[in-house]
Structure formats: structure tokens, C-alpha cells
Coordinates of C-alpha atoms in Angstrom, one line a residue:
X21 CA 60.7 21.1 -11.5
X22 CA 59.9 24.8 -12.2
X23 CA 61.4 27.9 -10.8
X24 CA 59.1 30.8 -10.0
X25 CA 60.6 33.8 -11.9
X26 CA 59.1 37.1 -13.0
X27 CA 58.0 36.6 -16.6
X28 CA 57.7 40.3 -17.2
X29 CA 61.4 40.6 -16.3
X30 CA 62.2 38.0 -19.0
X31 CA 60.2 39.9 -21.5
X32 CA 62.0 43.1 -20.6
X33 CA 65.3 41.4 -21.1
X34 CA 64.3 40.4 -24.6
X35 CA 63.1 43.9 -25.4
X36 CA 66.5 45.2 -24.2
X37 CA 68.4 42.7 -26.3
X38 CA 66.5 43.9 -29.3
X39 CA 67.3 47.5 -28.5
X40 CA 71.0 46.5 -28.1
X41 CA 71.3 44.6 -31.4
X42 CA 69.3 47.0 -33.6
X43 CA 72.0 49.6 -34.1
X44 CA 74.6 46.9 -34.6
X45 CA 72.4 45.4 -37.2
X46 CA 72.3 48.7 -39.1
X47 CA 76.1 48.7 -39.1
X48 CA 76.2 45.2 -40.4
X49 CA 73.8 46.0 -43.2
X50 CA 76.0 48.8 -44.4
X51 CA 79.3 46.8 -44.3
X52 CA 81.1 43.7 -45.5
X53 CA 84.4 42.1 -44.8
X54 CA 87.2 40.3 -46.7
X55 CA 86.2 37.1 -45.1
X56 CA 82.5 37.4 -46.2
X57 CA 83.8 38.1 -49.8
X58 CA 86.1 35.1 -49.6
X59 CA 83.2 32.9 -48.5
X60 CA 81.2 34.1 -51.5
X61 CA 83.9 32.9 -54.0
X62 CA 84.2 29.6 -52.0
X63 CA 80.4 29.1 -52.4
X64 CA 80.8 29.7 -56.1
X65 CA 83.2 26.7 -56.2
X66 CA 86.6 28.4 -55.9
X67 CA 89.2 26.5 -53.9
X68 CA 92.9 25.6 -53.9
X69 CA 96.1 27.4 -53.4
X70 CA 98.4 29.6 -55.5
X71 CA 102.0 30.8 -55.1
X72 CA 103.5 30.4 -51.6
X73 CA 100.4 28.3 -50.7
X74 CA 98.2 31.3 -50.5
X75 CA 94.5 30.2 -50.8
X76 CA 93.0 31.2 -54.1
X77 CA 90.0 32.9 -52.4
X78 CA 92.5 35.2 -50.7
X79 CA 94.3 35.9 -53.9
X80 CA 91.1 36.9 -55.7
X81 CA 89.7 39.2 -52.9
X82 CA 93.1 40.8 -52.2
X83 CA 93.4 41.7 -55.9
X84 CA 90.2 43.8 -55.9
X85 CA 90.6 47.5 -56.1
X86 CA 89.0 49.5 -53.2
X87 CA 86.1 50.4 -55.5
X88 CA 85.6 46.8 -56.6
X89 CA 85.7 45.6 -53.1
X90 CA 83.0 48.0 -52.0
X91 CA 80.8 46.6 -54.8
X92 CA 81.4 43.0 -53.5
X93 CA 83.6 40.4 -55.2
X94 CA 80.6 38.7 -56.9
X95 CA 80.2 41.5 -59.4
X96 CA 83.8 41.5 -60.5
X97 CA 84.1 37.8 -60.5
X98 CA 80.7 37.4 -62.4
X99 CA 81.9 39.7 -65.1
X100 CA 85.0 37.6 -65.6
X101 CA 82.9 34.5 -65.7
X102 CA 80.7 36.1 -68.4
X103 CA 83.6 37.1 -70.5
X104 CA 85.9 34.1 -70.2
X105 CA 83.3 31.3 -70.2
X106 CA 85.4 29.5 -67.6
X107 CA 83.9 27.5 -64.6
X108 CA 84.5 29.3 -61.2
X109 CA 87.3 27.0 -60.1
X110 CA 89.1 27.2 -63.4
X111 CA 88.7 31.0 -63.4
X112 CA 90.1 31.2 -59.8
X113 CA 93.1 29.2 -60.8
X114 CA 93.7 31.4 -63.9
X115 CA 93.5 34.5 -61.7
X116 CA 95.9 32.9 -59.2
X117 CA 98.3 32.1 -62.0
X118 CA 98.2 35.6 -63.3
X119 CA 96.5 34.7 -66.6
X120 CA 93.6 37.0 -65.9
X121 CA 92.9 40.1 -63.8
X122 CA 89.5 41.0 -62.6
X123 CA 89.9 44.7 -63.7
X124 CA 90.2 43.5 -67.3
X125 CA 86.4 43.1 -67.3
X126 CA 85.3 46.2 -65.5
X127 CA 83.4 47.5 -68.6
X128 CA 81.1 44.4 -68.7
X129 CA 77.5 45.2 -67.7
X130 CA 76.5 44.2 -64.2
X131 CA 73.5 42.4 -65.7
X132 CA 75.9 40.0 -67.5
X133 CA 77.7 39.3 -64.2
X134 CA 74.5 38.5 -62.4
X135 CA 73.4 36.2 -65.3
X136 CA 76.7 34.4 -65.3
X137 CA 76.6 33.9 -61.5
X138 CA 73.1 32.6 -61.3
X139 CA 73.6 28.9 -62.2
X140 CA 76.5 28.6 -59.7
X141 CA 74.5 30.3 -57.0
X142 CA 71.7 27.9 -57.6
X143 CA 74.1 25.0 -57.6
X144 CA 75.6 25.9 -54.3
X145 CA 72.2 26.4 -52.6
X146 CA 71.0 23.1 -54.0
X147 CA 74.2 21.4 -52.7
X148 CA 73.8 22.8 -49.2
X149 CA 70.1 21.9 -49.1
X150 CA 71.0 18.4 -50.2
X151 CA 73.6 18.0 -47.4
X152 CA 71.0 19.1 -44.9
X153 CA 68.4 16.6 -46.3
X154 CA 71.1 13.9 -46.1
X155 CA 71.5 14.7 -42.4
X156 CA 67.8 14.5 -41.8
X157 CA 67.6 11.1 -43.6
X158 CA 70.5 9.7 -41.5
X159 CA 69.0 10.9 -38.3
X160 CA 65.7 9.2 -39.2
X161 CA 67.6 6.0 -39.9
X162 CA 70.0 6.2 -37.0
X163 CA 68.1 7.9 -34.1
X164 CA 70.1 9.3 -31.3
X165 CA 69.8 8.4 -27.7
X166 CA 67.9 11.1 -25.7
X167 CA 69.7 14.2 -24.5
X168 CA 71.9 15.4 -22.9
X169 CA 73.9 14.4 -25.9
X170 CA 77.4 13.3 -24.8
X171 CA 80.0 15.5 -26.5
X172 CA 83.7 14.6 -26.5
X173 CA 86.8 16.5 -27.8
X174 CA 89.7 15.2 -29.9
X175 CA 92.8 17.3 -30.4
X176 CA 96.0 15.6 -31.4
X177 CA 97.1 18.0 -34.1
X178 CA 97.1 15.1 -36.6
X179 CA 93.7 14.6 -38.4
X180 CA 94.4 10.9 -38.9
X181 CA 95.1 10.4 -35.2
X182 CA 92.0 12.5 -34.4
X183 CA 90.0 10.1 -36.7
X184 CA 91.1 7.1 -34.7
X185 CA 90.4 8.8 -31.4
X186 CA 87.0 10.0 -32.6
X187 CA 85.9 6.5 -33.7
X188 CA 87.0 5.1 -30.4
X189 CA 85.1 7.7 -28.5
X190 CA 82.0 7.0 -30.6
X191 CA 82.3 3.3 -29.8
X192 CA 82.5 4.2 -26.1
X193 CA 79.3 6.1 -26.3
X194 CA 80.0 9.7 -27.5
X195 CA 77.2 11.2 -29.5
X196 CA 79.0 14.3 -30.7
X197 CA 82.7 14.7 -31.6
X198 CA 84.4 18.1 -31.7
X199 CA 87.8 18.5 -33.3
X200 CA 89.6 21.3 -31.4
X201 CA 91.4 23.7 -33.7
X202 CA 95.1 24.3 -33.7
X203 CA 96.0 27.1 -31.3
X204 CA 96.1 30.4 -33.0
X205 CA 94.1 29.4 -36.1
X206 CA 91.4 31.9 -35.1
X207 CA 94.0 34.6 -35.8
X208 CA 94.9 33.5 -39.3
X209 CA 93.2 35.5 -42.0
X210 CA 93.1 32.5 -44.3
X211 CA 92.0 28.9 -44.2
X212 CA 94.8 26.3 -44.6
X213 CA 94.4 23.9 -47.4
X214 CA 94.3 20.1 -47.5
X215 CA 94.7 17.4 -44.8
X216 CA 97.0 18.5 -42.0
X217 CA 99.1 16.5 -39.5
X218 CA 100.9 19.2 -37.5
X219 CA 98.8 21.3 -35.3
X220 CA 99.5 22.9 -31.9
X221 CA 97.0 21.9 -29.2
X222 CA 94.5 21.0 -31.8
X223 CA 94.1 20.3 -35.5
X224 CA 93.6 22.9 -38.3
X225 CA 90.1 23.3 -39.6
X226 CA 90.3 22.7 -43.3
X227 CA 87.8 21.4 -45.8
X228 CA 89.8 18.2 -46.4
X229 CA 90.0 17.6 -42.6
X230 CA 86.2 18.0 -42.4
X231 CA 85.8 15.4 -45.2
X232 CA 88.0 12.9 -43.5
X233 CA 86.3 13.2 -40.1
X234 CA 82.8 13.2 -41.6
X235 CA 83.5 10.0 -43.6
X236 CA 84.8 8.3 -40.5
X237 CA 81.8 9.3 -38.3
X238 CA 79.4 8.2 -41.1
X239 CA 81.1 4.8 -41.2
X240 CA 80.9 4.3 -37.4
X241 CA 77.3 5.6 -37.3
X242 CA 76.3 2.9 -39.8
X243 CA 78.1 0.3 -37.7
X244 CA 76.7 1.5 -34.3
X245 CA 73.2 2.2 -35.7
X246 CA 73.1 5.7 -34.2
X247 CA 74.1 9.0 -35.8
X248 CA 77.3 10.6 -34.5
X249 CA 77.5 14.4 -34.9
X250 CA 80.5 16.4 -35.9
X251 CA 81.5 19.8 -34.5
X252 CA 84.1 22.4 -35.3
X253 CA 84.8 26.1 -34.8
X254 CA 83.4 28.9 -37.0
X255 CA 85.1 31.7 -35.0
X256 CA 88.0 34.0 -35.6
X257 CA 89.0 35.9 -38.7
X258 CA 87.6 33.3 -41.1
X259 CA 84.2 32.7 -39.6
X260 CA 82.1 32.9 -42.8
X261 CA 84.6 30.7 -44.8
X262 CA 84.5 27.9 -42.1
X263 CA 80.7 28.1 -42.0
X264 CA 80.8 27.6 -45.8
X265 CA 83.0 24.6 -45.6
X266 CA 81.0 23.1 -42.8
X267 CA 77.8 23.5 -44.8
X268 CA 79.3 21.7 -47.8
X269 CA 80.8 18.9 -45.7
X270 CA 77.7 18.4 -43.5
X271 CA 79.0 19.3 -40.1
X272 CA 76.3 19.3 -37.5
X273 CA 77.4 21.9 -35.1
X274 CA 79.7 24.9 -35.1
X275 CA 81.0 27.0 -32.2
X276 CA 79.8 30.4 -33.4
X277 CA 79.5 33.2 -30.9
X278 CA 78.7 36.9 -31.6
X279 CA 81.3 38.2 -29.0
X280 CA 83.8 35.4 -28.2
X281 CA 86.4 36.4 -30.8
X282 CA 86.2 40.0 -29.6
X283 CA 86.6 39.3 -25.9
X284 CA 88.9 36.4 -25.9
X285 CA 90.9 36.6 -29.2
X286 CA 91.1 40.4 -29.6
X287 CA 89.5 40.3 -33.0
X288 CA 88.0 43.6 -34.0
X289 CA 84.3 43.9 -33.0
X290 CA 83.0 45.4 -36.2
X291 CA 84.7 42.6 -38.2
X292 CA 83.2 40.0 -35.9
X293 CA 79.6 41.4 -35.9
X294 CA 79.6 41.4 -39.7
X295 CA 81.1 38.0 -40.0
X296 CA 78.9 36.3 -37.5
X297 CA 75.8 37.6 -39.3
X298 CA 76.7 36.0 -42.7
X299 CA 78.0 32.8 -41.1
X300 CA 74.8 32.4 -39.2
X301 CA 72.7 33.0 -42.3
X302 CA 74.6 30.0 -43.8
X303 CA 74.3 28.0 -40.6
X304 CA 70.5 28.6 -40.6
X305 CA 70.1 27.3 -44.1
X306 CA 72.4 24.3 -43.7
X307 CA 70.7 23.2 -40.5
X308 CA 73.8 23.5 -38.4
X309 CA 73.3 24.1 -34.7
X310 CA 75.5 26.9 -33.3
X311 CA 77.2 26.7 -29.9
X312 CA 77.7 30.1 -28.2
X313 CA 80.7 30.7 -25.9
X314 CA 79.3 32.1 -22.6
X315 CA 81.2 29.4 -20.8
X316 CA 84.4 31.3 -21.5
X317 CA 83.3 34.2 -19.3
X318 CA 83.5 31.9 -16.4
X319 CA 87.1 30.8 -17.0
X320 CA 88.4 34.4 -16.8
X321 CA 86.2 35.7 -14.0
X322 CA 84.3 34.5 -11.0
X323 CA 81.4 32.3 -11.9
X324 CA 79.1 33.6 -9.2
X325 CA 79.7 37.3 -10.1
X326 CA 79.5 36.7 -13.8
X327 CA 76.2 34.7 -13.8
X328 CA 74.1 37.8 -14.8
X329 CA 76.6 38.5 -17.6
X330 CA 76.3 35.0 -18.9
X331 CA 72.5 35.3 -19.1
X332 CA 72.8 38.8 -20.7
X333 CA 75.1 37.4 -23.3
X334 CA 72.6 34.5 -24.0
X335 CA 69.8 37.0 -24.6
X336 CA 72.1 39.0 -27.0
X337 CA 73.3 35.9 -28.8
X338 CA 69.7 34.8 -29.2
X339 CA 68.7 38.1 -30.8
X340 CA 71.7 38.2 -33.2
X341 CA 70.8 34.6 -34.2
X342 CA 67.2 35.4 -34.8
X343 CA 68.2 38.3 -37.0
X344 CA 70.3 36.0 -39.1
X345 CA 67.2 33.7 -39.6
X346 CA 68.1 31.0 -37.1
X347 CA 65.2 29.2 -35.4
X348 CA 65.5 28.5 -31.6
X349 CA 66.2 24.8 -32.3
X350 CA 69.5 25.7 -33.9
X351 CA 70.7 28.2 -31.2
X352 CA 72.8 26.2 -28.7
X353 CA 73.4 28.8 -25.9
X354 CA 76.3 28.1 -23.7
X355 CA 77.0 27.9 -20.0
X356 CA 79.4 26.1 -17.7
X357 CA 79.7 24.4 -14.3
X358 CA 82.5 26.6 -13.1
X359 CA 81.5 27.7 -9.5
X360 CA 84.3 27.2 -7.0
X361 CA 83.7 23.7 -5.4
X362 CA 84.7 25.1 -2.0
X363 CA 81.7 27.5 -2.0
X364 CA 79.0 26.3 0.3
X365 CA 75.8 25.5 -1.6
X366 CA 77.7 26.0 -4.9
X367 CA 75.8 23.0 -6.3
X368 CA 72.5 24.8 -5.7
X369 CA 73.8 27.9 -7.4
X370 CA 74.7 25.8 -10.4
X371 CA 71.3 24.2 -10.5
X372 CA 69.6 27.6 -10.3
X373 CA 71.6 29.0 -13.3
X374 CA 71.1 25.9 -15.5
X375 CA 67.3 25.6 -14.7
X376 CA 66.9 29.4 -15.3
X377 CA 68.4 29.1 -18.8
X378 CA 66.2 26.0 -19.5
X379 CA 63.0 27.9 -18.6
X380 CA 64.0 31.2 -20.4
X381 CA 65.1 29.4 -23.6
X382 CA 62.8 26.3 -23.7
X383 CA 63.4 25.4 -27.3
X384 CA 67.1 26.1 -27.5
X385 CA 69.5 23.1 -27.5
X386 CA 71.5 24.4 -24.5
X387 CA 75.1 23.5 -24.4
X388 CA 76.6 22.8 -20.9
X389 CA 80.3 22.8 -20.4
X390 CA 82.2 20.9 -17.7
X391 CA 84.3 22.2 -14.8
X392 CA 87.8 23.2 -15.8
X393 CA 88.9 26.3 -13.9
X394 CA 89.0 24.6 -10.5
X395 CA 90.2 21.2 -11.5
X396 CA 93.5 20.6 -9.8
X397 CA 94.9 17.3 -11.0
X398 CA 93.2 15.4 -8.1
X399 CA 91.5 12.9 -10.3
X400 CA 89.3 11.5 -7.6
X401 CA 87.9 14.8 -6.6
X402 CA 87.7 15.8 -10.3
X403 CA 85.6 12.7 -11.1
X404 CA 83.3 13.5 -8.2
X405 CA 82.8 17.1 -9.4
X406 CA 82.1 15.8 -12.9
X407 CA 79.4 13.6 -11.5
X408 CA 77.6 16.6 -9.9
X409 CA 78.0 18.4 -13.2
X410 CA 76.4 15.4 -14.9
X411 CA 73.6 15.3 -12.4
X412 CA 72.9 19.1 -12.9
X413 CA 72.8 18.6 -16.7
X414 CA 70.3 15.7 -16.7
X415 CA 68.0 17.2 -14.0
X416 CA 67.8 20.5 -15.8
X417 CA 67.4 19.0 -19.2
X418 CA 70.4 20.4 -20.9
X419 CA 70.9 19.3 -24.5
X420 CA 74.5 19.3 -25.5
X421 CA 76.8 18.0 -22.7
X422 CA 80.6 18.2 -23.0
X423 CA 81.9 15.4 -20.9
X424 CA 84.3 16.5 -18.1
X425 CA 87.7 14.8 -17.8
X426 CA 89.0 13.6 -14.5
X427 CA 92.5 14.4 -15.8
X428 CA 91.6 18.0 -16.6
X429 CA 94.6 20.2 -15.7
X430 CA 97.0 17.3 -16.1
X431 CA 97.2 16.4 -19.8
X432 CA 95.3 16.1 -23.1
X433 CA 92.9 13.2 -22.4
X434 CA 93.9 9.7 -23.2
X435 CA 91.5 7.3 -24.8
X436 CA 91.0 5.7 -21.3
X437 CA 90.2 9.0 -19.7
X438 CA 87.5 9.6 -22.3
X439 CA 86.0 6.1 -21.6
X440 CA 85.9 6.8 -17.8
X441 CA 84.3 10.2 -18.5
X442 CA 81.6 8.7 -20.7
X443 CA 80.9 5.9 -18.2
X444 CA 80.5 8.5 -15.5
X445 CA 78.1 10.5 -17.6
X446 CA 76.1 7.5 -18.9
X447 CA 75.6 6.2 -15.3
X448 CA 74.3 9.5 -14.0
X449 CA 72.1 10.2 -17.1
X450 CA 70.5 6.8 -16.7
X451 CA 70.1 6.5 -12.9
X452 CA 68.8 10.1 -12.6
X453 CA 67.0 10.4 -16.0
X454 CA 63.7 11.6 -14.6
X455 CA 65.0 13.1 -11.3
X456 CA 64.0 16.6 -12.4
X457 CA 60.4 15.5 -13.0
X458 CA 60.1 14.2 -9.4
X459 CA 61.2 17.1 -7.4
X460 CA 60.2 20.8 -6.9
X461 CA 62.0 23.8 -5.6
X462 CA 61.3 25.1 -2.2
X463 CA 59.4 28.4 -2.5
X464 CA 61.7 31.2 -1.4
X465 CA 64.6 28.7 -1.0
X466 CA 68.2 29.1 -2.0
X467 CA 67.8 28.0 -5.6
X468 CA 64.8 30.2 -6.3
X469 CA 66.3 33.2 -4.7
X470 CA 69.5 32.7 -6.6
X471 CA 67.7 32.5 -9.9
X472 CA 65.7 35.6 -9.2
X473 CA 68.9 37.5 -8.3
X474 CA 70.6 36.4 -11.5
X475 CA 67.7 37.4 -13.6
X476 CA 67.5 40.8 -11.9
X477 CA 71.2 41.4 -12.3
X478 CA 70.9 40.4 -16.0
X479 CA 68.2 43.0 -16.6
X480 CA 70.3 45.7 -14.9
X481 CA 73.2 44.7 -17.1
X482 CA 71.2 44.8 -20.3
X483 CA 69.8 48.2 -19.3
X484 CA 73.3 49.5 -18.9
X485 CA 74.4 48.0 -22.3
X486 CA 71.4 49.4 -24.0
X487 CA 72.0 52.9 -22.6
X488 CA 75.7 52.8 -23.7
X489 CA 75.4 50.9 -27.0
X490 CA 77.0 47.4 -27.3
X491 CA 80.3 48.5 -28.8
X492 CA 80.9 51.1 -26.1
X493 CA 79.8 48.6 -23.4
X494 CA 82.5 46.1 -24.6
X495 CA 85.0 49.0 -24.6
X496 CA 83.9 49.6 -20.9
X497 CA 84.6 45.9 -20.0
X498 CA 81.0 45.1 -19.2
X499 CA 81.5 41.5 -20.4
X500 CA 84.0 39.1 -18.7
X501 CA 86.0 42.1 -17.3
X502 CA 87.7 42.4 -20.8
X503 CA 87.9 45.8 -22.6
X504 CA 88.1 46.1 -26.5
X505 CA 88.0 49.3 -28.5
X506 CA 85.5 49.5 -31.5
X507 CA 88.4 50.2 -33.9
X508 CA 91.0 48.1 -32.2
X509 CA 91.9 44.5 -32.4
X510 CA 92.9 42.2 -35.3
X511 CA 91.2 42.3 -38.7
X512 CA 89.8 45.9 -38.6
X513 CA 91.5 46.6 -41.9
X514 CA 89.3 43.9 -43.5
X515 CA 86.1 45.8 -42.8
X516 CA 84.7 48.1 -45.5
X517 CA 81.6 50.1 -46.3
X518 CA 79.3 48.7 -49.0
X519 CA 78.6 50.9 -52.1
X520 CA 75.1 51.4 -53.4
X521 CA 75.8 48.8 -56.0
X522 CA 77.0 46.2 -53.5
X523 CA 75.9 42.7 -54.6
X524 CA 76.1 39.4 -52.6
X525 CA 73.9 36.8 -54.4
X526 CA 74.1 34.4 -51.5
X527 CA 72.9 37.0 -49.0
X528 CA 70.0 37.7 -51.3
X529 CA 69.2 34.0 -51.7
X530 CA 69.5 33.2 -47.9
X531 CA 67.5 36.2 -46.7
X532 CA 64.0 35.1 -45.8
X533 CA 64.5 31.4 -46.6
X534 CA 62.8 29.3 -44.0
X535 CA 65.4 27.5 -41.9

């Protein structure tokens, strides 16, 4: 099953994506953010909370003078390590308790700071590499069933209830478990600490919660004889810190989009571009597969009209990911089955879009999201639409498949809803496993013409973005009909220009390392 599309047009789209990302990359190289710096101290081993439950990484970075911040937290913290002889965690606690201030050690040579940091940087890199190797070993012992990998969400707000629901979903056939974050966490400029039991529409992403869920899924993987993957969200104002915690706790996937936070959470675009770059460098090294968020475009605007924008965003996300060192096998580009079911031949349009993405990004683990926007609470119709979504996914060889819920638009799914959803998906994936290998598209038919139109529209959109510049294009509402100003949105005050002396030892270690 192969669409006839113009390869030269695809090549042109990639050229345009490179032209769009290059100037943003120059901005990224000249700037850092408070969340990148907090991720640096977390990687060095700092954790915990201080007065008023403020995380220690926040207390350290917030205490930097403007000049120290422009040099990067590593230099100031490394000087304190050299002078006090404390371990990073103990030094962090001492700073949080007011026993030391980083400006006490400003006269210490930079070389001493770099020397004091080196063993902790090497320790962190070794730890993350070890967690990656552990995943590889477990996947060899507990091979997964073939894709599409069935992905299920849990979101009670209580990590212990989520754990129970996740184990039940795995036992029912789920291959990937995602713990939805509490509503609004993406707007917090800190990461909550410890296990949590009171979220809103989801559960807080904390390192302790990651540990609890990882341990539960490892146990059920051993029992079932197949590896169950764990997913969370590295988006919002703490993207690099969550990527750090995920690398340490061996999460397998992270939602990590280059523009989602800008468009849908009104987070400043400069902050987001810098944060996504460092978080993706970490994701590349830790072997984590990112999931991009193009599916969200289709929940705020018409899916037929936005199809070229979805493809354009996929090209841009791919280019940003490549520049962070990510190989194609870790770039899970997103899409969704969101065309209005009342549209005649809507199924053919869905097939065209899914197959087009499969052919353009042949080595990417594409993530396919279920229908939500047009689900009405009619569970019988919803189950049928989910079946067509499942068929589209298996026939176009999508990789990551979020199971649709027949009770979408009614309530947070019950365990029984998830079981019915998994049964639906398993039936379709089995009975139509090789359907796509047995058919071909009619030359000049509806599917082929639709794919060609989407690709042409994508090229036109990328031409427009390249001529305007990405930041100005977002300001002009080119994506998802949403406008954001380059200096507006949340978190802009956490972006700063690097000095000539800026030092981030992890960025240096991650740059150029084969993923």
C-alpha cells in the first residue's frame, strides 16, 4: 500500500524546515533558562525541599545574581563544591538552610569549579546510560507484541490509585501506560516533591511518583512476560527538569513538543524553544521516545483544514529533534483521528493523512491519537468510530496507538471502559494485521488526491513560515489559529542571555554523543 506523492516536494519541505529552525537554533545557542539551570543541579544530585516546601533546585537558582546566572549555575555551584568539600545534595541542603551562599565563593577559580564538578557529571552520565541499558536488557527478555503499541491513560489524581489502574490495564493488554498530569502543572515553575495523592484531572509528575509507577510496571512486566512502557509529560515550564527525572527513573516515553506549550498553554516561545532543546538532548541520551503534540491542533480547529499544518509541524518537530541529537527511532510524531464523522469519505481522508505521514517519516514511531472532539456520549457510535480509528492505525502501520474510549465525553474512563477499548483494538489489530499489505490505492483516487493536496498545502505553509520566521509566524496565528507574541506568555522572565563564560557541563557532555 503506497501513495504516489511527489518526492521532490517532500525534500523541499525538509529544506524549508531546516531554514525555519536555523535562526531559532541560533537564539537557543545564545540563551539559557532557569529551568535548564535547575535541571543542571538536579543532574548533579540535588533534590529535596526547603522552607515553605520550595524545591532546593529553585532556591539555588533563584539565589544567583544576574551575572552568576548568565554564567550558568554550574560554575557558582562548582566553586562551592570545591571550597566546602560537600556532596552536591548536602551542599544544596546547606544553601537551602542558609548555611552557605554561592556568592561566598565568587573568587574561586573557574578551573577549580570544573574540577569539582567533573566526578558528579560523570556519575550522572553513567547513571543515565545504565538506566538506558537496563531498558534494553528488559526489552530483550520481555519482547513486546508488534505495533501498533496499545497505549492507555490513567489519571485519578492519586498515584496509588493510578498504580492499581495501570496494573489492571497492563493485565488487560495495554503495552504503554501514560499518567496524565494534574491540570495546570505545566504552568508551575517548580516540580512538586514526593508522592502525591491530590491532583486535579490527573496526577502530579514528581520523581517519587515516577519511581512508584516504574516499580509497579516492572513487576507486572515480569509477571506477564512482556515489557510495559511508562509515559509522562515533559512540557510546560519545567520541561528540562522532568526530562531529567524521567531519565533517572527510566521512563520510556515523554510528551515533548517544540510548540505545544506555546500554542496551548501560553508559555513564552523563547523559553519553550530553549527548554525543548536541552530536554531533547537528555531524551536522546536516555533513549526516551518523545511524543509530539500535533493532535492538539485538531481539537481546536477543523481537522480537514488543519491537515497541512499538522504535517508542517511534524517537519518542524523532526528538525528540532535532529538538532538536539535525536535519531528518527526516538521521534514519535503525533496525529489524530479527528475528522467530523458526518463528513462523506472522512475515513478516506483519515487514511490519506496517516499513510502520508508513514511514508514521509518511515523510521519514526508515529503516535496516533483517538477521536475525542466529535464523541458525543453515544457509546455505541463511539465504539464504532474507535473501530475505524483502530483499522486506520493498523493498515497504515502507526506505532504508538492511544486507545479510544467509548465513554469519551462522559467521564474519566472506568476500568471496564479501558478493557472494552483494549478488546476493540486487539480484535481489529489481529483480524486486519496485514490488510495494508494486501491492497493498493486507486491512482488518482480520493485518497491519493487528498494526500497530494495536504502535502502541497504543507509546502505552501512552510514557505510562508520560512519567509516570516517561526516566531513571527506563531504571532500571526499560522498554527492552530492561535496567536502568541515572542515576548509574551508565561515564563519569559526566566529566559536570559548567556555570557561568554557560560558553562553547562551536561550540555558539553551530551553534545555529539551517539544516541
